[in-house]
Tab-separated table of C-alpha atoms in Angstrom:
chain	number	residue	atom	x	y	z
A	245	UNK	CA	86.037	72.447	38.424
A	246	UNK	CA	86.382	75.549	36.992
A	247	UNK	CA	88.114	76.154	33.479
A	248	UNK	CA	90.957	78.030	34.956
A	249	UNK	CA	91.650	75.101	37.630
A	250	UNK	CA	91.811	73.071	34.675
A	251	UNK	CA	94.219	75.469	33.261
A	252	UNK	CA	96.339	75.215	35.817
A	253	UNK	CA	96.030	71.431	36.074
A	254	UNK	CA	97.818	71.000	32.948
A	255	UNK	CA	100.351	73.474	32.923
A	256	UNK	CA	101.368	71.232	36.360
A	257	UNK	CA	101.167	67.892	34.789
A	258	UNK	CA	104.530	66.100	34.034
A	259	UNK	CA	103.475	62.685	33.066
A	260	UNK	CA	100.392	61.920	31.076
A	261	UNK	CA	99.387	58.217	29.789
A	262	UNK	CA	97.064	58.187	26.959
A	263	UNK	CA	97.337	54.332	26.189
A	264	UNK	CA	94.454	52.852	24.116
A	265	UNK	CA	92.665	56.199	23.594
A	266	UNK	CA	91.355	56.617	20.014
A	267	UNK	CA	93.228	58.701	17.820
A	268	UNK	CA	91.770	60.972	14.730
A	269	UNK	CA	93.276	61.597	11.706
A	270	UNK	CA	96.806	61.439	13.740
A	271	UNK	CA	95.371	63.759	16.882
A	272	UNK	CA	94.596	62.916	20.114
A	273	UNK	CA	91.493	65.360	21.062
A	274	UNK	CA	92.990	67.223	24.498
A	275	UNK	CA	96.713	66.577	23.939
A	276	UNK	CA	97.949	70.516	22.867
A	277	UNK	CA	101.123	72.568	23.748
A	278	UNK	CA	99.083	73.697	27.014
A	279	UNK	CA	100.911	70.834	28.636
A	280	UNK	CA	104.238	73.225	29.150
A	281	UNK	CA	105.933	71.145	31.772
A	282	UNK	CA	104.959	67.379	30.475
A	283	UNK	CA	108.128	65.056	30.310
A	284	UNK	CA	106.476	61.783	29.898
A	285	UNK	CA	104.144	60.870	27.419
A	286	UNK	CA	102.607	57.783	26.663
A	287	UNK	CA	100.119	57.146	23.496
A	288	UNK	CA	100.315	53.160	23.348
A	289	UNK	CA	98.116	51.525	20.851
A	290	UNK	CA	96.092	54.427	20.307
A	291	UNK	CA	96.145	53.993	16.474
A	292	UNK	CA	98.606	56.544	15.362
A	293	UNK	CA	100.252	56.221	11.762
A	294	UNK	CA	102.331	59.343	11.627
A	295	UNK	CA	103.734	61.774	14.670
A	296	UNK	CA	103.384	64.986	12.385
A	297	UNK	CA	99.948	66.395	14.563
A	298	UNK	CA	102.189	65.652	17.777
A	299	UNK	CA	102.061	69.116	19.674
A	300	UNK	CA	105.293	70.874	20.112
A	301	UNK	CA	106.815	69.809	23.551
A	302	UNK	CA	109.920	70.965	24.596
A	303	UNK	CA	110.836	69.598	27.899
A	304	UNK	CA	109.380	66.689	27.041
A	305	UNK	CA	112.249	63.374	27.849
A	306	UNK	CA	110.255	59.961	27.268
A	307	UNK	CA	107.848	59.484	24.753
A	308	UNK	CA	106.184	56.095	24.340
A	309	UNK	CA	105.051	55.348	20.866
A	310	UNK	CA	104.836	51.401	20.777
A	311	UNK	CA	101.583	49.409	19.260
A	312	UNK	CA	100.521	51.716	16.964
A	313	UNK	CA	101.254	52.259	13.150
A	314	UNK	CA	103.852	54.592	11.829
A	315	UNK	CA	106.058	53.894	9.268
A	316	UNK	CA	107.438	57.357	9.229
A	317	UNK	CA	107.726	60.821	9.170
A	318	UNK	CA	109.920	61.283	12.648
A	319	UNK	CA	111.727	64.137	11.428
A	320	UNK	CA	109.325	66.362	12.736
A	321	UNK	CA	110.228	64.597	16.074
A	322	UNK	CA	113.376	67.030	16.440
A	323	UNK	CA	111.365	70.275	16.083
A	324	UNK	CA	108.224	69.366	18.238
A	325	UNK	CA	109.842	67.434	21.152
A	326	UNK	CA	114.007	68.316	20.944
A	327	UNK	CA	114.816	66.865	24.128
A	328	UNK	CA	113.818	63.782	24.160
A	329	UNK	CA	115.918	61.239	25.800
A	330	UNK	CA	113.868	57.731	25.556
A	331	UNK	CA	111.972	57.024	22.483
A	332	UNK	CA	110.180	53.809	22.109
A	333	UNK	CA	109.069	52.813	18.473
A	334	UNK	CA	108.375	48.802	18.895
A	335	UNK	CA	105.120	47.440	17.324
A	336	UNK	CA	105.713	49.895	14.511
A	337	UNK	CA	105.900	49.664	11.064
A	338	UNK	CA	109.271	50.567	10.404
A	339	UNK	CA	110.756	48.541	7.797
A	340	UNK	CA	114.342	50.369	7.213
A	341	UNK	CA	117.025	52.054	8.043
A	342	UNK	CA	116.275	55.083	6.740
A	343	UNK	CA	113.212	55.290	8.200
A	344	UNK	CA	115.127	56.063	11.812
A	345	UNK	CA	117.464	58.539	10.232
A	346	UNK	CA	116.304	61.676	11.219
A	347	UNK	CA	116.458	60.926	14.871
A	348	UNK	CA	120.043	61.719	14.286
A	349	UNK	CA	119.028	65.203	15.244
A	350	UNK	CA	117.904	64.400	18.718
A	351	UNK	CA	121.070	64.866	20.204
A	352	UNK	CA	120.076	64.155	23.569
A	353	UNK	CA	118.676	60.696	22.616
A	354	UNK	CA	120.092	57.588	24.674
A	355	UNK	CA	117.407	54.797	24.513
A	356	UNK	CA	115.642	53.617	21.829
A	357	UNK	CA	113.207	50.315	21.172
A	358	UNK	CA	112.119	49.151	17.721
A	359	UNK	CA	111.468	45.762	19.237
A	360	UNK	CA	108.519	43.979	16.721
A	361	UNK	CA	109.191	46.551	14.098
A	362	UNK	CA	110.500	44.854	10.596
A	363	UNK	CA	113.529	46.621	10.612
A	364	UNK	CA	115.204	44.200	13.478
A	365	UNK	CA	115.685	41.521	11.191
A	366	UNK	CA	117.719	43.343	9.099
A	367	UNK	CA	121.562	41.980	8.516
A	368	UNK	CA	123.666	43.679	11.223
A	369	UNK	CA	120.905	45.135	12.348
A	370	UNK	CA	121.854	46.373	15.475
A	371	UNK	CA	125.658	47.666	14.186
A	372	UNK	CA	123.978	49.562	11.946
A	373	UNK	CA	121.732	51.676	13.932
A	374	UNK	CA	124.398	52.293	16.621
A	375	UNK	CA	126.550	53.760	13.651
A	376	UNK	CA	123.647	55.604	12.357
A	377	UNK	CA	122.924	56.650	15.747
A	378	UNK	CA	126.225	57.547	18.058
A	379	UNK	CA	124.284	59.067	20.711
A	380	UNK	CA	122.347	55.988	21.326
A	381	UNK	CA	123.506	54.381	24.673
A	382	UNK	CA	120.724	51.488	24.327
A	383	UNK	CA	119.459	49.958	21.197
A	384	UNK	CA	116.303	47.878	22.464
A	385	UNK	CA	117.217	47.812	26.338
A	386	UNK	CA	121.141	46.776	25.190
A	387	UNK	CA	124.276	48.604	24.814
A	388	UNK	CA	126.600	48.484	22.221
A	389	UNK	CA	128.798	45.790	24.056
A	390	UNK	CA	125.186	43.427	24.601
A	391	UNK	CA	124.801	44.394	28.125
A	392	UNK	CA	121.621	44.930	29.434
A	393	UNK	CA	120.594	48.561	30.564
A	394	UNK	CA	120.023	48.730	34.234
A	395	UNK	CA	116.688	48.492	36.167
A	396	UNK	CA	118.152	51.891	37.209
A	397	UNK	CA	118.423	53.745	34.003
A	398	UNK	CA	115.114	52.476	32.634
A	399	UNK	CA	112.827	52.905	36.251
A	400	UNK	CA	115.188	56.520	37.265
A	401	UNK	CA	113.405	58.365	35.564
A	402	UNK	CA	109.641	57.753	37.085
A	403	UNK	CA	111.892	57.561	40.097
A	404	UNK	CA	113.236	61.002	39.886
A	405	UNK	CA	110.036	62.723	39.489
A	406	UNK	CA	108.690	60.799	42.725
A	407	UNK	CA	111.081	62.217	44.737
A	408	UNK	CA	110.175	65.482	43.243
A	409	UNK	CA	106.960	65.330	44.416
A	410	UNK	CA	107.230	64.626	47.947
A	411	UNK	CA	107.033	67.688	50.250
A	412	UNK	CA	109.214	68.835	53.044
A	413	UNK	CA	106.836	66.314	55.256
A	414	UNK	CA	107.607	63.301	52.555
A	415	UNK	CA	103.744	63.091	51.733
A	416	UNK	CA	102.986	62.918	48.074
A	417	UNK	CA	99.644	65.159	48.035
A	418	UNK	CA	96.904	63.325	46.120
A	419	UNK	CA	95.461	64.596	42.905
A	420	UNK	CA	91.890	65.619	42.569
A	421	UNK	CA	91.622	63.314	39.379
A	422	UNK	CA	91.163	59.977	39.266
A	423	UNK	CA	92.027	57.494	36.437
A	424	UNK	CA	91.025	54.209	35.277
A	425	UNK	CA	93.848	51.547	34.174
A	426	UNK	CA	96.403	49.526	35.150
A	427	UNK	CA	98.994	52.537	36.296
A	428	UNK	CA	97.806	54.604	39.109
A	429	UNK	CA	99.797	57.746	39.979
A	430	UNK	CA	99.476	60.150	42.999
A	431	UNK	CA	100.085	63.663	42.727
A	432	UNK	CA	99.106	66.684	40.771
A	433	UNK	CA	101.671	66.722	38.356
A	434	UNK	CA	100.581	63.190	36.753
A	435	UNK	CA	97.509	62.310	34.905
A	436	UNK	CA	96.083	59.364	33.490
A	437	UNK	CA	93.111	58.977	31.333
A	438	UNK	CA	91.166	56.097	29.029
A	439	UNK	CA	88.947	58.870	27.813
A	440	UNK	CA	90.639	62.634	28.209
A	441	UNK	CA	89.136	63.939	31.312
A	442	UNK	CA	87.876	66.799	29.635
A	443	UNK	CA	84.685	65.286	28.501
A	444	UNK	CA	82.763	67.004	25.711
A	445	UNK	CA	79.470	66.237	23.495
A	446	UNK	CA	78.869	65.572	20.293
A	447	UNK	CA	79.295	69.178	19.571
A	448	UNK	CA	82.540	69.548	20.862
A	449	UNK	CA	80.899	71.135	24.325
A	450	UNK	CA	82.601	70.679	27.573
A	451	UNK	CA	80.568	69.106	30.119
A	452	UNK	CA	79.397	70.902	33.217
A	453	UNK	CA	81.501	70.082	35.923
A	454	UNK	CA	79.322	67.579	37.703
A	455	UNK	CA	79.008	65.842	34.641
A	456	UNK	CA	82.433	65.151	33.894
A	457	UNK	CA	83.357	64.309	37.788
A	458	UNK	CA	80.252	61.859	37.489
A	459	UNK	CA	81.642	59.877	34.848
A	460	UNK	CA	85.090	59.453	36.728
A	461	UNK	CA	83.423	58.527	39.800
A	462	UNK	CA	81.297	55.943	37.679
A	463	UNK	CA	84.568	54.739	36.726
A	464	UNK	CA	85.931	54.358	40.342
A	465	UNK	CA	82.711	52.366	41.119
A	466	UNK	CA	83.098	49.995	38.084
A	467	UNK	CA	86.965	48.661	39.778
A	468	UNK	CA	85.509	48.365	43.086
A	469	UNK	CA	83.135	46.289	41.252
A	470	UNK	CA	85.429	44.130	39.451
A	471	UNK	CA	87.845	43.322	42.949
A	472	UNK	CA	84.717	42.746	44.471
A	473	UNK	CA	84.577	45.337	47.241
């Protein structure tokens, strides 16, 4: 595929799942500001401990966060991904209050999840963060009043985009790329990867073409494998 197809590729993706890749030094190798349209983002358990090398996205909605190992620093949240609308923190270490502060300036924040973080067994625990947070609609998939967010409010989202991507014929076109894990997604404006799909050498290199569609087909080959077909 040629570079500027891969260009093109990103500036289209909206959702990109990055779960258990390896992190260095707080970067993800691949994940850069190129991604212009991406409004879902997921980087579970891929070792983070701080969100300050995130790039800056700005239409960017849900970002998933949980398994890894910050403890803080999410001021810088505001600046690099301002509209954000779902955060979810749990498996952190967040130990405090304070530490959640600064998402005071996401103003457009209504669900948040600290769930296995050390800061949930604070006294009043959940009071406190709504009154820290007013924009908050859902503290940990409840509202203020203990009532459990809707299948609706937590699934519309995915939902949304899916109907964006059907065409006037309701087919979703299928994307060139194909991933590896448990979530599968159709369509050129999603992307998941174990390894980033733009595979490189030692040397930082990117491979020829046929290289890097061989080692995606070798991945297609090893879950035929494993269901036994």
């Amino acid at each position: 595929m040629p570079d500027t197809h891969f260009a093109l590729f990103f500036f289209q993706v909206k959702e990109l799942v990055l779960d258990n890749c390896r992190s260095y030094e707080g970067k993800i190798e691949g994940l850069t500001d190129e991604f212009e349209e991406l409004e879902f983002l997921s980087t579970i358990n891929v070792g983070l401990t701080s969100v300050a090398n995130l790039p800056k996205l700005n239409k960017l909605k849900k970002l998933e966060l949980s398994d890894n190992r910050i403890s803080g620093g999410l001021e810088v949240l505001a600046e690099k991904c301002p509209n954000l609308t779902h955060l979810n923190l749990s498996g952190n270490k967040i130990k405090d209050l304070g530490t959640i502060e600064p998402l005071k300036k996401l103003e457009n924040l209504k669900s948040l999840d600290l769930f296995n973080c050390e800061v949930t067994n604070l006294n009043d625990y959940r009071e406190n963060v709504f009154k820290l947070l007013p924009q908050l609609t859902y503290l940990d998939g409840y509202d203020r009043d203990d009532k459990e967010a809707p299948d609706s409010d937590a699934e519309g989202y995915v939902e949304g985009l899916d109907d964006e991507e059907e065409d006037e014929d309701g087919e979703v076109p299928q994307c060139p790329l194909k991933e590896r894990g448990e979530r599968r997604w159709a369509g050129p404006e999603r992307a998941t990867f174990s390894v980033l799909s733009l595979v490189k050498d030692r040397d930082d290199k990117e491979a020829p073409d046929s290289d890097a569609e061989g080692y995606v087909e070798g991945l297609d080959d090893e879950e035929e494998d494993e269901d036994g077909m």
